[in-house]
Short mmCIF file of C-alpha atoms in Angstrom, two decimals:
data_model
loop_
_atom_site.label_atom_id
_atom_site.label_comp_id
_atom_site.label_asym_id
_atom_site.label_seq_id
_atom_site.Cartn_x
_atom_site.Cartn_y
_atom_site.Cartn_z
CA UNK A 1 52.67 -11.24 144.35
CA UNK A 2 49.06 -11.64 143.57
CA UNK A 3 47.31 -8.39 141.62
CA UNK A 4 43.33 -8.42 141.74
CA UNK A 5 41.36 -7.95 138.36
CA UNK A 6 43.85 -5.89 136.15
CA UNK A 7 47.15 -7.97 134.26
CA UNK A 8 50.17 -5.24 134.36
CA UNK A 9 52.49 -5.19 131.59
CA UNK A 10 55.69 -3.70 131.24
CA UNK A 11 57.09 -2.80 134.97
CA UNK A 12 56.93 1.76 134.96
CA UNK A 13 58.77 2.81 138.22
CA UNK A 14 56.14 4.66 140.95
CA UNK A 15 57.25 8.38 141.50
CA UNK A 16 58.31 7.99 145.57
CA UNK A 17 61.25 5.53 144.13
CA UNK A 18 62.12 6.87 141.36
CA UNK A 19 62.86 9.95 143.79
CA UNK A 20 64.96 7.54 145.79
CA UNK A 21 66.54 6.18 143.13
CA UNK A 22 68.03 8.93 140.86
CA UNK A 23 69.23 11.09 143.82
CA UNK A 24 66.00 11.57 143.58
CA UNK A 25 63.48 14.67 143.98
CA UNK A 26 66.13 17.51 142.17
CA UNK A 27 68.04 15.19 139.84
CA UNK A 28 64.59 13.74 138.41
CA UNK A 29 62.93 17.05 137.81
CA UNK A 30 65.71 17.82 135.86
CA UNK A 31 66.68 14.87 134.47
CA UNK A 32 64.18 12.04 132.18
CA UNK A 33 66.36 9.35 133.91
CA UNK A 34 64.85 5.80 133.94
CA UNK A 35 64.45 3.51 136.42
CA UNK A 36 69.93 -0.41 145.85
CA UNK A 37 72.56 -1.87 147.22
CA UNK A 38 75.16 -4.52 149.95
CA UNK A 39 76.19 -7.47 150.68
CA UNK A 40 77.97 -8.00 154.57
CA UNK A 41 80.33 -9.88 156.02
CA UNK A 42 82.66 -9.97 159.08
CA UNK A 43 86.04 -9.10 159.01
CA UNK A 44 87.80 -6.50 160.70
CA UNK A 45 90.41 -5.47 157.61
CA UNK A 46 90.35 -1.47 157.08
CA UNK A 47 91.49 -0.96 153.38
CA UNK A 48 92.31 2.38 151.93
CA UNK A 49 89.23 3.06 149.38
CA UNK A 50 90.88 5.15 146.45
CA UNK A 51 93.90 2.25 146.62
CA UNK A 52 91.12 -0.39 145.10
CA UNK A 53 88.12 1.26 143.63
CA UNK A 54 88.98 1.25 139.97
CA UNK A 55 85.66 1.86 138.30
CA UNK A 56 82.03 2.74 138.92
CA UNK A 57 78.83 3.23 136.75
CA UNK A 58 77.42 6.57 137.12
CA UNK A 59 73.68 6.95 134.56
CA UNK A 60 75.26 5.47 132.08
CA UNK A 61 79.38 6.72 132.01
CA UNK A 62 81.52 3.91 133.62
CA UNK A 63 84.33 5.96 134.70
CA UNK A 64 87.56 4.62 135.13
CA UNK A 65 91.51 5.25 136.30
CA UNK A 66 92.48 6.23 132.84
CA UNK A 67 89.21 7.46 130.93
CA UNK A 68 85.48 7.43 130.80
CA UNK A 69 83.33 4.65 128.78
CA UNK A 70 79.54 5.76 127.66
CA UNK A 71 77.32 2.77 126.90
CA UNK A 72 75.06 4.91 124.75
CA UNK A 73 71.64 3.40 123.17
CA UNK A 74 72.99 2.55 120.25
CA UNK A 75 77.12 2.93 120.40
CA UNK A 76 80.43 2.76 122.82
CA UNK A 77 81.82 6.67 123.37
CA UNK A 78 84.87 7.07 124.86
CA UNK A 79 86.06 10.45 126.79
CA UNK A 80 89.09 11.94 128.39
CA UNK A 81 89.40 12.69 132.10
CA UNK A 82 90.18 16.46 130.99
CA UNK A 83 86.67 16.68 129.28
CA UNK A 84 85.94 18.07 125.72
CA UNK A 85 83.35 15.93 124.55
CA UNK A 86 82.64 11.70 123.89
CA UNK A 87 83.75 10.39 120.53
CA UNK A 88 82.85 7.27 119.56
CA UNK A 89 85.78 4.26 119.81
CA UNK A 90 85.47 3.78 115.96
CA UNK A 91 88.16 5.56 114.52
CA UNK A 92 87.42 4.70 111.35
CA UNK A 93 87.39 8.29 109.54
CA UNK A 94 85.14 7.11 106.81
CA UNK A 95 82.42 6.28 109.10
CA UNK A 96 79.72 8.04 109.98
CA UNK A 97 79.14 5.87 113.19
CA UNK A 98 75.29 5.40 112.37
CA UNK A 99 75.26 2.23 110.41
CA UNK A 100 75.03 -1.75 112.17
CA UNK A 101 79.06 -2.20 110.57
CA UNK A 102 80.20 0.51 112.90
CA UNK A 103 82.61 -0.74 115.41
CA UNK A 104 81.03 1.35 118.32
CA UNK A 105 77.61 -0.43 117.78
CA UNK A 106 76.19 -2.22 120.89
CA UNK A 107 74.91 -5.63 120.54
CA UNK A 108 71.25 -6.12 119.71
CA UNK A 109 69.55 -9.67 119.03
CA UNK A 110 66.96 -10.25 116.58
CA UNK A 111 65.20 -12.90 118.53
CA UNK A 112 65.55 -11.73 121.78
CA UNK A 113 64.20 -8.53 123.58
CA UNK A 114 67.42 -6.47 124.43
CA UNK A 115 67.66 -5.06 127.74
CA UNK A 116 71.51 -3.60 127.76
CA UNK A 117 74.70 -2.88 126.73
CA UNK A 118 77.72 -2.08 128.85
CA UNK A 119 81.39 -1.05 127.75
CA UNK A 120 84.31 -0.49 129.65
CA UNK A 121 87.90 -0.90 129.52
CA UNK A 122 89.87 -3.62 131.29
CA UNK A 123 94.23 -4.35 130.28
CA UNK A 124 93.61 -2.08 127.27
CA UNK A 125 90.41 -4.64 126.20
CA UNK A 126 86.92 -3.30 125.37
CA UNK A 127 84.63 -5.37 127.45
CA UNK A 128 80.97 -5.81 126.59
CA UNK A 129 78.42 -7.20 128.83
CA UNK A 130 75.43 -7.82 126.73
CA UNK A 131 71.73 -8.63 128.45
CA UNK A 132 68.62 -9.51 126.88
CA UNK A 133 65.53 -11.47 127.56
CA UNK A 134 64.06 -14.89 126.78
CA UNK A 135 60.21 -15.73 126.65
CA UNK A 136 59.72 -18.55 127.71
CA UNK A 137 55.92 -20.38 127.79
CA UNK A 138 55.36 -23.05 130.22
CA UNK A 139 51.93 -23.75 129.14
CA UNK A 140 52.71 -26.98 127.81
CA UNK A 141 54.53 -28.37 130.42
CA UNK A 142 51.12 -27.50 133.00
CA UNK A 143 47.44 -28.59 132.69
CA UNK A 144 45.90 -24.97 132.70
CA UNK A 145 43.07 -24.63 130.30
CA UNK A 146 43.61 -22.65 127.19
CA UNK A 147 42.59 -18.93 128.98
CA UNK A 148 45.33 -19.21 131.79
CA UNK A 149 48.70 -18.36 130.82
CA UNK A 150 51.75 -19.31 132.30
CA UNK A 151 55.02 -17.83 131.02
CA UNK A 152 58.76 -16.31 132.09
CA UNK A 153 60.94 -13.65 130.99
CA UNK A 154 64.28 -15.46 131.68
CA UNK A 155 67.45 -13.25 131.46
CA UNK A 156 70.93 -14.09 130.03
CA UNK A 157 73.85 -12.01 130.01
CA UNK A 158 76.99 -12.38 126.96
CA UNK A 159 80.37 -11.58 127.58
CA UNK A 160 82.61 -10.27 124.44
CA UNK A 161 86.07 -8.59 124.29
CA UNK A 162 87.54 -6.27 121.31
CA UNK A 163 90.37 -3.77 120.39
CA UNK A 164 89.68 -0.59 121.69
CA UNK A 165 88.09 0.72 119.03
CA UNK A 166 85.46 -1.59 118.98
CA UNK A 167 86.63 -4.37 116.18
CA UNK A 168 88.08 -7.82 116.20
CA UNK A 169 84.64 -8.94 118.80
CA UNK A 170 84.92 -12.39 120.48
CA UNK A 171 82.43 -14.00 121.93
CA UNK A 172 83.99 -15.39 125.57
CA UNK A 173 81.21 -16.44 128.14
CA UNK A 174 77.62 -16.18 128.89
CA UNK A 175 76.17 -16.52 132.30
CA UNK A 176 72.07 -16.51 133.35
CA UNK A 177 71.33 -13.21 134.82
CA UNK A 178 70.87 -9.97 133.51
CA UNK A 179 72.29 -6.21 134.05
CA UNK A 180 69.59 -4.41 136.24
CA UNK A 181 70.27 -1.40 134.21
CA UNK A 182 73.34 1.45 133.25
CA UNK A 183 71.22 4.28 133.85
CA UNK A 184 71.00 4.65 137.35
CA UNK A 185 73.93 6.21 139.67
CA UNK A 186 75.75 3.46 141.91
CA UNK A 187 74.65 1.02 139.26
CA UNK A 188 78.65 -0.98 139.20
CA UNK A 189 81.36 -0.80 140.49
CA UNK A 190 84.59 -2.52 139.48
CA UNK A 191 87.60 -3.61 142.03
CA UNK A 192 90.61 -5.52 141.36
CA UNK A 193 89.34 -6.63 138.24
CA UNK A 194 86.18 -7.88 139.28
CA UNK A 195 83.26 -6.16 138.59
CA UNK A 196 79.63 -6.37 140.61
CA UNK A 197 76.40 -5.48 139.78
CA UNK A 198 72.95 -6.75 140.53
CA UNK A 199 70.20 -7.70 138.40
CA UNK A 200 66.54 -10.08 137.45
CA UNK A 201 67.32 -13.97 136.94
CA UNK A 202 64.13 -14.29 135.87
CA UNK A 203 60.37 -13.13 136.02
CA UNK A 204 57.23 -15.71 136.25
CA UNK A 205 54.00 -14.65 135.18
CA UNK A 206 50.46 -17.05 135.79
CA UNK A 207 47.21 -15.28 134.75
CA UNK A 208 43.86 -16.81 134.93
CA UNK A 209 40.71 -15.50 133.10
CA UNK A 210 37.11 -16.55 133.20
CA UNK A 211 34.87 -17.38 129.91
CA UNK A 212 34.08 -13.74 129.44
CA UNK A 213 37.77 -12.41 129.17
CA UNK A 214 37.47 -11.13 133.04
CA UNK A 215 41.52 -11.44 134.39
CA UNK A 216 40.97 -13.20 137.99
CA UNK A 217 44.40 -13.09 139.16
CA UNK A 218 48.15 -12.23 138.02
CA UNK A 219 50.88 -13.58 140.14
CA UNK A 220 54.35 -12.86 139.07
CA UNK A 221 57.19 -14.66 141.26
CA UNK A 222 60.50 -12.62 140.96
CA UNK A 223 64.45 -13.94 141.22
CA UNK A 224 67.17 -12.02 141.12
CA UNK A 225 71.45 -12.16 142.00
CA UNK A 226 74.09 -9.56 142.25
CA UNK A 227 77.32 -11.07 140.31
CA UNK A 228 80.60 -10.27 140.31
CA UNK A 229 82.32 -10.86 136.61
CA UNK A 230 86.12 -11.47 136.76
CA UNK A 231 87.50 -9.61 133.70
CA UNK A 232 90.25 -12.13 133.78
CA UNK A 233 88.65 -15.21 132.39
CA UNK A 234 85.32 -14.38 132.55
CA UNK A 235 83.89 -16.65 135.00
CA UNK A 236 81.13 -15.42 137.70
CA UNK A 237 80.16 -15.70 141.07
CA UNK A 238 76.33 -14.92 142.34
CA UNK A 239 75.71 -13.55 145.47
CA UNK A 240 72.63 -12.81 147.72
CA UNK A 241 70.45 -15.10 145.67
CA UNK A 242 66.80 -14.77 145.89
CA UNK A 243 64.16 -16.74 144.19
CA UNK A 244 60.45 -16.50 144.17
CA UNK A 245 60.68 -13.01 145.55
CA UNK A 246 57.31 -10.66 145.44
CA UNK A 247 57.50 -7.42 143.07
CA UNK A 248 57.84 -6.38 139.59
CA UNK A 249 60.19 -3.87 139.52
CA UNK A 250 63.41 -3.97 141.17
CA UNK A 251 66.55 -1.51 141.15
CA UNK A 252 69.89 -2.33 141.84
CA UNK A 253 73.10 -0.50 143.45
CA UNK A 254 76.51 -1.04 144.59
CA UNK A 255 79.35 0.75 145.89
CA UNK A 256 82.73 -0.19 148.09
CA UNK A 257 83.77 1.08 151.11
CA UNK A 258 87.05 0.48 153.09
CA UNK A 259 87.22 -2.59 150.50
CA UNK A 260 83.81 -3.69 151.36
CA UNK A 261 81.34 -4.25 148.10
CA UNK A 262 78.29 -3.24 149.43
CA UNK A 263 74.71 -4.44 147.39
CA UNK A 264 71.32 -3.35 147.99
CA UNK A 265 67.72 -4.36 145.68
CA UNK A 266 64.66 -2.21 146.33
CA UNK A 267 61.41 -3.11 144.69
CA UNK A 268 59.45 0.21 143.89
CA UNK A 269 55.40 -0.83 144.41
CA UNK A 270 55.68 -2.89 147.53
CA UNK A 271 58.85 -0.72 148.60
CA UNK A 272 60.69 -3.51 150.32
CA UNK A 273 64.11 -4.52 149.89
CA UNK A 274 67.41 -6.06 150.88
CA UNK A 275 71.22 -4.77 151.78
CA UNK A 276 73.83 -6.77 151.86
CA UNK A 277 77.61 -6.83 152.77
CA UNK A 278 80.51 -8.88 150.29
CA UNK A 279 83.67 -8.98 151.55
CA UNK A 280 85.49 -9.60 147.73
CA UNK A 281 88.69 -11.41 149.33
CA UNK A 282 86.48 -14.33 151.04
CA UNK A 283 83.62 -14.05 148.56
CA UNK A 284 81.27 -14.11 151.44
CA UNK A 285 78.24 -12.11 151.54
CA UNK A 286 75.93 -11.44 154.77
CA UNK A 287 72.63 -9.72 154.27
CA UNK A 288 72.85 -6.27 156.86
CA UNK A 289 69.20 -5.91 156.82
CA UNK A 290 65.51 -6.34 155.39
CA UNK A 291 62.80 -4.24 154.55
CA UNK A 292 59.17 -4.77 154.01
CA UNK A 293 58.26 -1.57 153.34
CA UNK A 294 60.02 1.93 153.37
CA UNK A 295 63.75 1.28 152.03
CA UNK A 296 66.11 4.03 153.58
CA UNK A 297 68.23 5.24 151.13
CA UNK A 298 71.63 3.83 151.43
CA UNK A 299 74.81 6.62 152.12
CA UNK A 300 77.71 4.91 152.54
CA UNK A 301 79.85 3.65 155.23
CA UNK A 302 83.05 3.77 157.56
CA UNK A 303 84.43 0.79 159.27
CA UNK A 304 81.49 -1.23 160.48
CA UNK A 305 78.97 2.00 160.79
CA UNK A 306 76.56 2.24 157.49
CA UNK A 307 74.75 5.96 157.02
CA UNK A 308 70.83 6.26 155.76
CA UNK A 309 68.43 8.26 156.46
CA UNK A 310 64.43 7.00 156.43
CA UNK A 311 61.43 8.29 154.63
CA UNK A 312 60.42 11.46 155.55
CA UNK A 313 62.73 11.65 157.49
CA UNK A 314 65.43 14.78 157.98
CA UNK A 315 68.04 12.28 160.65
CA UNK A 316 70.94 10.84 159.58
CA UNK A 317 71.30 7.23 161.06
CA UNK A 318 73.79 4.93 161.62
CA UNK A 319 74.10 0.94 162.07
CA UNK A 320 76.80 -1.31 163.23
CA UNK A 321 76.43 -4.08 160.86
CA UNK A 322 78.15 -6.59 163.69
CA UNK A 323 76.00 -5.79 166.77
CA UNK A 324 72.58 -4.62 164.42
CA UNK A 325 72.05 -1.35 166.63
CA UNK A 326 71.28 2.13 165.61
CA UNK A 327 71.25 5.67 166.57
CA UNK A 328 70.22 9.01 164.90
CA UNK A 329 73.71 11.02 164.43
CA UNK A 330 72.50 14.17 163.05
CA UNK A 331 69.06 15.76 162.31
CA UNK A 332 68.51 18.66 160.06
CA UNK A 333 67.55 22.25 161.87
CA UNK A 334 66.07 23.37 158.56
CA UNK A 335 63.10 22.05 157.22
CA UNK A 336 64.32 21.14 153.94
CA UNK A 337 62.58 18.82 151.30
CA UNK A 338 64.87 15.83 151.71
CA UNK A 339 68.01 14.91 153.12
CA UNK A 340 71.22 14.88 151.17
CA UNK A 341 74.78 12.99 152.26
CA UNK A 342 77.79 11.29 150.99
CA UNK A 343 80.62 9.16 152.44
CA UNK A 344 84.04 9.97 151.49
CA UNK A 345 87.41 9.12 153.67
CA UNK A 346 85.76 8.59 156.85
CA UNK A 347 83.79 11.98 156.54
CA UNK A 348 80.03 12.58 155.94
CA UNK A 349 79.35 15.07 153.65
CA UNK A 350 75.71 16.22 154.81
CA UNK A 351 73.57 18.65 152.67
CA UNK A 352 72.16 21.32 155.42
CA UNK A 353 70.95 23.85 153.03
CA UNK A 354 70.36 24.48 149.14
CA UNK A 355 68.45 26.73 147.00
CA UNK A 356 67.07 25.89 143.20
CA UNK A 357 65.93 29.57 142.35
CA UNK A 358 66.88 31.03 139.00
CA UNK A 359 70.19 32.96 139.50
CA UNK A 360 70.25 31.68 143.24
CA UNK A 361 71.45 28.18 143.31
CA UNK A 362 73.69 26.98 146.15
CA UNK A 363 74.46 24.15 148.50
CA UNK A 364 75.88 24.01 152.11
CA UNK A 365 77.07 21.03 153.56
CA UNK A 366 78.18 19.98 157.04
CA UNK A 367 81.05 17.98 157.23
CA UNK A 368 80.98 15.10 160.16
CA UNK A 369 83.42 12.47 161.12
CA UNK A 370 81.89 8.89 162.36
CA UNK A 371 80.61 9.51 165.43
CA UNK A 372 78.30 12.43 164.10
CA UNK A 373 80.15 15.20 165.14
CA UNK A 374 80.55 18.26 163.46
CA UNK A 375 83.96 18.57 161.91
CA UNK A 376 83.60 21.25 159.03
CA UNK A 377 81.16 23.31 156.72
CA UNK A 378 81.75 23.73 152.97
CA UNK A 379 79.42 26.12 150.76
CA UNK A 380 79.39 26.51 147.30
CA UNK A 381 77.72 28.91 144.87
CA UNK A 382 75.99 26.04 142.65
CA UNK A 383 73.70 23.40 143.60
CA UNK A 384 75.79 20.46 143.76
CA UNK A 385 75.26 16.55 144.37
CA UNK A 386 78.35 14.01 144.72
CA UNK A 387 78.88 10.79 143.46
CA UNK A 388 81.15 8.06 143.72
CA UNK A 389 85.02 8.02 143.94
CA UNK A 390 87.60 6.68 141.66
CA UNK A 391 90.98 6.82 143.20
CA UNK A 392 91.40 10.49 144.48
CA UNK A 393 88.71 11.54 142.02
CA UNK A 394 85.47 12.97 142.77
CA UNK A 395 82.67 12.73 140.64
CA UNK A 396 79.91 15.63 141.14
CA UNK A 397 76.93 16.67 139.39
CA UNK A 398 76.42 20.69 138.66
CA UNK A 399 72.99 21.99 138.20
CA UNK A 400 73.55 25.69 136.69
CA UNK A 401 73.71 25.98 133.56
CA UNK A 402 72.84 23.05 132.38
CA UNK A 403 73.06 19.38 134.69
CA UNK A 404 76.78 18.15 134.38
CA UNK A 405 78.60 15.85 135.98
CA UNK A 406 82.22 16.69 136.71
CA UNK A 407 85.01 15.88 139.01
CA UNK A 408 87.57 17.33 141.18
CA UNK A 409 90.58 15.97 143.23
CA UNK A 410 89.13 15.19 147.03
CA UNK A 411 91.65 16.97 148.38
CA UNK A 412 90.45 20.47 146.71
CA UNK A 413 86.75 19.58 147.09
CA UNK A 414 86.84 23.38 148.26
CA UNK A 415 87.40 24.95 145.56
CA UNK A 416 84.92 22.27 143.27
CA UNK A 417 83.33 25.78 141.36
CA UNK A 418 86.92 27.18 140.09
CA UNK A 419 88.40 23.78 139.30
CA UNK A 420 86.18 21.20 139.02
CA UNK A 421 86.29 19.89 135.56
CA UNK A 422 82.96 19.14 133.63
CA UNK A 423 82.88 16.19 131.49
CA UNK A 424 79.04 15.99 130.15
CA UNK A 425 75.64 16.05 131.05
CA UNK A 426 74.61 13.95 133.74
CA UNK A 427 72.48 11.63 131.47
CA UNK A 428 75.04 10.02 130.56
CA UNK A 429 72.75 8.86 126.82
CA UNK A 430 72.85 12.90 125.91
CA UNK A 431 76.40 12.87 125.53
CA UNK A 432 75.75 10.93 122.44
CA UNK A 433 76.07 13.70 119.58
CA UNK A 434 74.37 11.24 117.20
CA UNK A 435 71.66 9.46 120.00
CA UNK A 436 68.12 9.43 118.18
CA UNK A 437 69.63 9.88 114.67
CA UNK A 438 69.23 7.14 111.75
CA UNK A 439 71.41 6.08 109.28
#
């Protein structure tokens, strides 16, 4: 990507995707979130989602079959499924969980520019996935004159295991590649002890300037890889590889349906982007489609049919990923801001109506199976986004009082208000009682 006269710095995310992004325009007023997602491939296997899915990465809380792992700023918190607040996995009672000796502390390089931390729990191990940055100049190694720079921001990612209360660390692999972040919802997901994510290989920067300090030109070539980790002996596999892509700022999501790991990257200035479908047995991966400009946002799928809806845009669509046709399947009566749906057990949850007034919020959703029809209706007395699943669990976000996430059992998705069961806010870093204090 070439940018006339002007050398950015840093890569901020533009409004219209972090909108997309964050379930975008309610969550982010709400919520001072930072900064897409599948891989395809044949196969006509129908798998039983809750049976497999065995972790995912909601802003920052990885939550899993037997408890909830926060990869907080600065330390590991651990939390019940029954709520009642993170504590932090030191259980030293002495500590005061602020100081670099703590057992909860994430990892942080001296040398390097840390990107991020991420904990969860795997055969009663604490796993850490560690990614940071390397600068790397090529100056040298080119004949550019002394006012043209030519550098990288390469990205490495270390494996370590511990006891579950954070001691006894060992270093066990390292692979090139980074985490694209743990802030964003759909940003892992973890299946028979693999777990997938996307994120930047590596980031190449050439600047020219004339004799009076004038920047001609910036070009920055992009690469990035979605990985899946085996928490068994730590070796890797990349998928959906791209080198020298355009952009500067790329988010990344996953998510697995009927045993499908689905992976999608969407660049926020040029809005382009890629989804792709992995089938985990085969470890093939088949890109489902491209986009140069206007990434739908991604719902979920059932069999071979994936759900998204378009910019501006209030109609649900649908694709066949095999025969690469699609049809609108439902289109909203109201004229609401955006439109709302989720995926579970061959149903999609559609959001038909809300309201966000003080001592007014609700939600109404419409309920259709996979061939668009209408099915069922569900209201509730709160404003109410869902999330992903984790076995018969799922995870929800509340607006009023305060914005939670929860969870109830799918079965009694009904009755989410009287007993759902809140675990924290939905910024997953604010469940920190200590973030932003010093020792």
């Amino acid at each position: 990507m070439r940018i006339q006269g002007i050398a950015l710095n840093g890569s901020p995310l533009a409004w219209s995707t972090v909108m997309k992004s964050m379930k975008y325009a309610v969550i982010m007023m709400l919520l001072p979130l930072m900064c897409a997602c599948l891989c395809a491939c044949g196969g006509d296997r129908q798998t039983d989602r809750s049976e497999n899915v065995s972790g995912t990465l909601q802003m920052g809380c990885f939550y899993e079959e037997d408890m909830i792992v926060l990869s907080a700023p600065e330390r590991f918190l651990y939390s019940g499924w029954e709520g009642g607040g993170f504590q932090s996995v030191c259980t030293d009672p002495t500590c005061n969980h602020l100081s670099d000796s703590c057992s909860a502390r994430t990892f942080h390089k001296a040398d390097r520019v840390n990107w991020c931390n991420l904990g969860l729990v795997y055969l009663d191990r604490l796993i850490i996935l560690h990614s940071y940055v390397e600068h790397v100049d090529h100056r040298s190694q080119s004949a550019d004159g002394a006012g043209n720079y030519d550098y990288s921001e390469v990205w490495h990612t270390d494996i370590y295991e511990a006891d579950l209360d954070g001691r006894n660390r060992k270093y066990r692999s390292s692979f090139d590649g980074g985490i694209g972040s743990v802030n964003l919802n759909d940003s892992a997901v973890m299946e028979d002890g693999v777990l997938y994510f996307g994120g930047p290989v590596e980031a190449r920067s050439t600047m020219e300037y004339d004799d009076g300090g004038t920047l001609l030109y910036h070009e920055l070539i992009y690469s990035d890889a979605f990985y899946g980790v085996n928490l068994e002996d730590y070796s890797v596999r990349r998928f959906a590889e791209n080198k020298e892509k355009d952009g500067m700022s790329y988010s990344y999501y996953v998510s697995i349906y009927d045993g499908y790991v689905y992976a999608a990257a969407s660049e926020c200035y040029l809005e382009c982007g890629n989804w792709y479908r992995i089938d985990p047995g085969t470890g093939e991966c088949e890109e489902i489609m491209r986009f140069d400009s206007d990434v739908p946002l991604f719902f979920g799928a059932v069999g071979d049919q994936v759900y998204y809806r378009r910019n501006n845009d209030l109609t649900l669509y649908t694709m066949d990923v095999k025969a690469k046709e699609e049809r609108a399947v439902f289109k909203l009566e109201k004229e609401l801001a955006f439109l709302e749906a989720a995926v579970f057990d061959d149903r999609i949850w559609v959001l038909t109506d809300y309201c966000m007034e003080a001592g007014s919020y609700m939600t109404e959703y419409t309920v259709l199976n996979a061939e668009g029809e209408v099915v069922d209706s569900c209201h509730f007395d709160e404003y109410i986004l869902f999330y992903g699943l984790v076995g018969d669990r799922l995870i929800y976000s509340s607006v009023f009082p305060e914005e939670k996430m929860g969870w109830v059992d799918l079965s009694d998705v009904r009755n989410l208000i009287g007993r759902g069961i809140l675990i924290g806010y939905a910024d997953g870093r604010h469940n920190d009682p200590l973030l932003f204090r010093a020792n």
